[in-house]
Amino acid sequence: MQGPQPLGIDGAQLGAGLPARDIALGELRAILLHPSCGRVTRDEVWRHLIGQARVRRGAWMVAAVALAMPMLRRLAISICRSADAERDDVEAEVLTGFMDALAKVNLQWTHPLLRLSRLTRRSVARSGVLQRPCLLNDAETAEGRTLAYPSGHAELLLAKAVAQGIITAEAAEIIAVTRLENVPLSDYCRRRGLLYCTVLKRRQRAEARLRQAIVDGDLTGGDL
């Protein structure tokens, strides 16, 4: 939205009640958020933004996220209120889900922003971020049988999983620091200069492999 050549749209070409001139994205955001902005205008602008994000990606993908930020914030708050999940994890999944929804939403539908919101919510629900990990409970019933969890310290369990090739040493460190030491994942990523979404997905995959290994009995028995 800033710089010598900020992104914008041609209001004269797009029409839909917009001013017939070039409109920078900062001004476009103000237009869309104003109570006087009608649904037809809003829908046409969002169809254009979605099309630009799909074809040109890059800065236009960022622009779509920026213009959708009020909706994305409300969505993240709503999900956090209804589920026991970490705020950072939910926000990362909302962002990932929204960018995925930009590629999937049908531009022939009405209310494209509302459709994006619904697709994003579904993506978050499917991601598993709303399911709190419970790998180290004393016992758990699954598929009609009781699982015997390995005895010993959780860090030793992670070490054994690494030694058996179930998870990587890097994944074990992520789980140890963010789950056992309760360091927020955002802080972990910031200290190491890592992308939050990437590390979140890495932790989710590692925890899923750990859980499956326990279900299969691969981490039971032996000295931890």
Short mmCIF file of C-alpha atoms in Angstrom, two decimals:
data_model
loop_
_atom_site.label_atom_id
_atom_site.label_comp_id
_atom_site.label_asym_id
_atom_site.label_seq_id
_atom_site.Cartn_x
_atom_site.Cartn_y
_atom_site.Cartn_z
CA MET A 1 0.00 0.00 0.00
CA GLN A 2 3.05 2.27 0.23
CA GLY A 3 6.04 3.08 -1.90
CA PRO A 4 6.54 4.79 -5.24
CA GLN A 5 4.19 2.39 -7.05
CA PRO A 6 1.60 1.09 -4.55
CA LEU A 7 -0.84 -1.55 -5.71
CA GLY A 8 -4.25 -0.33 -6.78
CA ILE A 9 -7.21 -0.99 -9.05
CA ASP A 10 -8.76 0.87 -11.96
CA GLY A 11 -12.14 2.01 -10.68
CA ALA A 12 -13.24 3.10 -14.14
CA GLN A 13 -12.58 -0.36 -15.58
CA LEU A 14 -14.07 -2.29 -12.67
CA GLY A 15 -17.13 -0.10 -12.25
CA ALA A 16 -19.54 -1.40 -9.58
CA GLY A 17 -20.07 2.10 -8.18
CA LEU A 18 -16.39 2.80 -7.56
CA PRO A 19 -14.81 6.19 -8.34
CA ALA A 20 -13.82 6.23 -12.03
CA ARG A 21 -10.08 6.57 -11.42
CA ASP A 22 -7.09 4.68 -10.07
CA ILE A 23 -7.69 3.66 -6.46
CA ALA A 24 -4.78 2.72 -4.20
CA LEU A 25 -5.36 -0.25 -1.93
CA GLY A 26 -5.29 1.91 1.18
CA GLU A 27 -8.21 3.95 -0.13
CA LEU A 28 -9.91 0.80 -1.42
CA ARG A 29 -9.82 -0.70 2.07
CA ALA A 30 -11.48 2.42 3.47
CA ILE A 31 -14.17 2.21 0.78
CA LEU A 32 -14.91 -1.44 1.52
CA LEU A 33 -15.13 -0.86 5.28
CA HIS A 34 -17.40 2.18 4.98
CA PRO A 35 -21.07 1.51 5.90
CA SER A 36 -22.21 3.08 2.64
CA CYS A 37 -20.39 0.45 0.54
CA GLY A 38 -23.03 -1.79 -1.03
CA ARG A 39 -22.84 -5.57 -1.41
CA VAL A 40 -22.60 -5.40 -5.21
CA THR A 41 -19.54 -3.15 -5.00
CA ARG A 42 -17.96 -5.27 -2.29
CA ASP A 43 -18.56 -8.51 -4.19
CA GLU A 44 -17.12 -7.19 -7.45
CA VAL A 45 -14.03 -5.84 -5.73
CA TRP A 46 -13.42 -9.16 -3.99
CA ARG A 47 -13.85 -11.13 -7.20
CA HIS A 48 -11.20 -8.89 -8.73
CA LEU A 49 -8.86 -9.26 -5.74
CA ILE A 50 -9.25 -13.04 -5.74
CA GLY A 51 -8.50 -13.17 -9.45
CA GLN A 52 -5.39 -11.04 -9.03
CA ALA A 53 -4.17 -13.16 -6.10
CA ARG A 54 -4.63 -16.34 -8.15
CA VAL A 55 -2.89 -15.10 -11.27
CA ARG A 56 -0.23 -12.75 -9.96
CA ARG A 57 0.18 -14.08 -6.39
CA GLY A 58 3.06 -12.39 -4.55
CA ALA A 59 2.10 -8.89 -3.49
CA TRP A 60 -1.53 -9.42 -4.53
CA MET A 61 -1.83 -12.39 -2.20
CA VAL A 62 -0.55 -10.17 0.61
CA ALA A 63 -2.98 -7.45 -0.48
CA ALA A 64 -5.93 -9.87 -0.29
CA VAL A 65 -4.89 -10.87 3.22
CA ALA A 66 -4.51 -7.24 4.27
CA LEU A 67 -7.95 -6.25 2.97
CA ALA A 68 -9.52 -9.31 4.59
CA MET A 69 -7.82 -8.69 7.95
CA PRO A 70 -10.94 -7.48 9.81
CA MET A 71 -12.75 -10.67 8.80
CA LEU A 72 -9.74 -12.86 9.59
CA ARG A 73 -9.36 -11.31 13.05
CA ARG A 74 -13.04 -11.89 13.86
CA LEU A 75 -12.76 -15.46 12.62
CA ALA A 76 -9.69 -16.21 14.74
CA ILE A 77 -11.30 -14.70 17.85
CA SER A 78 -14.49 -16.69 17.26
CA ILE A 79 -12.57 -19.96 16.88
CA CYS A 80 -10.47 -19.32 19.98
CA ARG A 81 -13.57 -18.62 22.05
CA SER A 82 -15.22 -21.87 21.01
CA ALA A 83 -12.17 -24.16 21.25
CA ASP A 84 -9.29 -24.84 23.61
CA ALA A 85 -6.46 -23.91 21.27
CA GLU A 86 -3.43 -21.65 21.29
CA ARG A 87 -4.14 -18.24 19.75
CA ASP A 88 -0.93 -18.26 17.69
CA ASP A 89 -1.74 -21.69 16.27
CA VAL A 90 -5.27 -20.64 15.33
CA GLU A 91 -4.10 -17.42 13.68
CA ALA A 92 -1.51 -19.29 11.64
CA GLU A 93 -4.09 -21.82 10.49
CA VAL A 94 -6.58 -19.06 9.66
CA LEU A 95 -3.96 -17.39 7.47
CA THR A 96 -3.02 -20.67 5.79
CA GLY A 97 -6.67 -21.62 5.31
CA PHE A 98 -7.54 -18.23 3.83
CA MET A 99 -4.76 -18.37 1.25
CA ASP A 100 -5.89 -21.87 0.33
CA ALA A 101 -9.51 -20.66 0.09
CA LEU A 102 -8.47 -17.93 -2.36
CA ALA A 103 -7.58 -20.69 -4.83
CA LYS A 104 -10.77 -22.69 -4.24
CA VAL A 105 -13.65 -20.25 -3.89
CA ASN A 106 -16.10 -20.22 -6.80
CA LEU A 107 -16.15 -16.74 -8.28
CA GLN A 108 -19.69 -17.32 -9.57
CA TRP A 109 -21.00 -17.46 -6.02
CA THR A 110 -22.49 -14.43 -4.31
CA HIS A 111 -20.84 -12.99 -1.20
CA PRO A 112 -17.29 -14.15 -2.09
CA LEU A 113 -15.82 -12.79 1.16
CA LEU A 114 -18.38 -14.74 3.20
CA ARG A 115 -17.56 -17.85 1.16
CA LEU A 116 -13.86 -17.29 1.87
CA SER A 117 -14.64 -17.05 5.58
CA ARG A 118 -16.55 -20.34 5.56
CA LEU A 119 -13.87 -22.16 3.57
CA THR A 120 -11.22 -20.82 5.93
CA ARG A 121 -13.14 -22.01 9.00
CA ARG A 122 -13.51 -25.48 7.49
CA SER A 123 -9.80 -25.58 6.72
CA VAL A 124 -8.95 -24.72 10.34
CA ALA A 125 -11.32 -27.43 11.58
CA ARG A 126 -9.65 -30.03 9.33
CA SER A 127 -6.12 -28.98 10.30
CA GLY A 128 -6.26 -30.59 13.73
CA VAL A 129 -5.06 -27.41 15.47
CA LEU A 130 -8.23 -27.45 17.59
CA GLN A 131 -7.38 -30.89 18.98
CA ARG A 132 -5.10 -30.48 21.96
CA PRO A 133 -2.34 -33.11 22.13
CA CYS A 134 -2.68 -35.74 24.87
CA LEU A 135 0.24 -37.99 24.13
CA LEU A 136 1.44 -38.45 27.68
CA ASN A 137 -1.73 -39.37 29.58
CA ASP A 138 -1.53 -42.46 31.75
CA ALA A 139 -3.84 -44.39 29.46
CA GLU A 140 -6.20 -43.86 26.60
CA THR A 141 -8.79 -45.99 24.93
CA ALA A 142 -8.65 -46.28 21.16
CA GLU A 143 -10.42 -48.70 18.90
CA GLY A 144 -11.72 -50.68 21.85
CA ARG A 145 -8.37 -51.25 23.56
CA THR A 146 -6.40 -49.54 26.27
CA LEU A 147 -3.08 -48.06 25.25
CA ALA A 148 -0.14 -48.51 27.58
CA TYR A 149 1.99 -45.39 27.40
CA PRO A 150 5.76 -45.74 27.81
CA SER A 151 7.01 -45.06 31.29
CA GLY A 152 9.73 -42.52 31.96
CA HIS A 153 10.33 -38.85 31.32
CA ALA A 154 8.74 -37.29 28.26
CA GLU A 155 12.11 -36.11 26.95
CA LEU A 156 13.37 -39.69 27.02
CA LEU A 157 10.32 -40.73 25.05
CA LEU A 158 11.18 -38.11 22.44
CA ALA A 159 14.78 -39.30 22.37
CA LYS A 160 13.66 -42.86 21.77
CA ALA A 161 11.34 -41.71 18.97
CA VAL A 162 14.28 -39.93 17.34
CA ALA A 163 16.52 -43.00 17.71
CA GLN A 164 13.88 -45.15 16.02
CA GLY A 165 13.45 -42.67 13.16
CA ILE A 166 9.83 -41.90 14.06
CA ILE A 167 10.51 -38.17 14.25
CA THR A 168 13.54 -36.00 13.55
CA ALA A 169 15.75 -34.46 16.21
CA GLU A 170 14.56 -31.04 15.09
CA ALA A 171 10.91 -32.04 15.55
CA ALA A 172 11.71 -33.47 18.98
CA GLU A 173 13.29 -30.16 19.99
CA ILE A 174 10.22 -28.23 18.82
CA ILE A 175 7.92 -30.46 20.87
CA ALA A 176 10.19 -30.40 23.93
CA VAL A 177 10.54 -26.62 23.97
CA THR A 178 6.97 -25.63 23.05
CA ARG A 179 5.05 -28.42 24.79
CA LEU A 180 7.15 -29.52 27.75
CA GLU A 181 8.77 -26.16 28.55
CA ASN A 182 5.61 -24.22 27.57
CA VAL A 183 7.50 -21.75 25.38
CA PRO A 184 5.01 -20.20 22.90
CA LEU A 185 5.63 -21.43 19.38
CA SER A 186 5.76 -17.83 18.15
CA ASP A 187 8.62 -17.11 20.57
CA TYR A 188 10.45 -20.27 19.46
CA CYS A 189 10.20 -19.25 15.81
CA ARG A 190 11.19 -15.65 16.50
CA ARG A 191 14.34 -16.65 18.38
CA ARG A 192 15.45 -18.93 15.56
CA GLY A 193 14.31 -16.85 12.61
CA LEU A 194 11.88 -19.52 11.41
CA LEU A 195 8.52 -19.21 9.65
CA TYR A 196 5.68 -19.81 12.09
CA CYS A 197 3.40 -21.69 9.70
CA THR A 198 6.21 -24.02 8.62
CA VAL A 199 7.17 -24.92 12.19
CA LEU A 200 3.53 -25.35 13.20
CA LYS A 201 2.96 -27.87 10.41
CA ARG A 202 6.22 -29.64 11.30
CA ARG A 203 5.11 -29.99 14.93
CA GLN A 204 1.65 -31.22 13.96
CA ARG A 205 3.09 -33.91 11.69
CA ALA A 206 5.60 -35.02 14.33
CA GLU A 207 2.93 -35.25 17.03
CA ALA A 208 0.72 -37.27 14.71
CA ARG A 209 3.60 -39.71 14.07
CA LEU A 210 4.28 -39.96 17.81
CA ARG A 211 0.67 -40.72 18.54
CA GLN A 212 0.49 -43.35 15.81
CA ALA A 213 3.69 -44.96 17.08
CA ILE A 214 2.15 -45.26 20.54
CA VAL A 215 -1.07 -46.69 19.09
CA ASP A 216 0.96 -49.23 17.10
CA GLY A 217 3.08 -50.14 20.12
CA ASP A 218 6.34 -48.95 18.57
CA LEU A 219 7.21 -46.84 21.61
CA THR A 220 6.21 -49.31 24.32
CA GLY A 221 8.57 -51.61 26.10
CA GLY A 222 12.28 -51.17 26.62
CA ASP A 223 13.99 -48.81 28.99
CA LEU A 224 13.33 -45.16 28.57
#
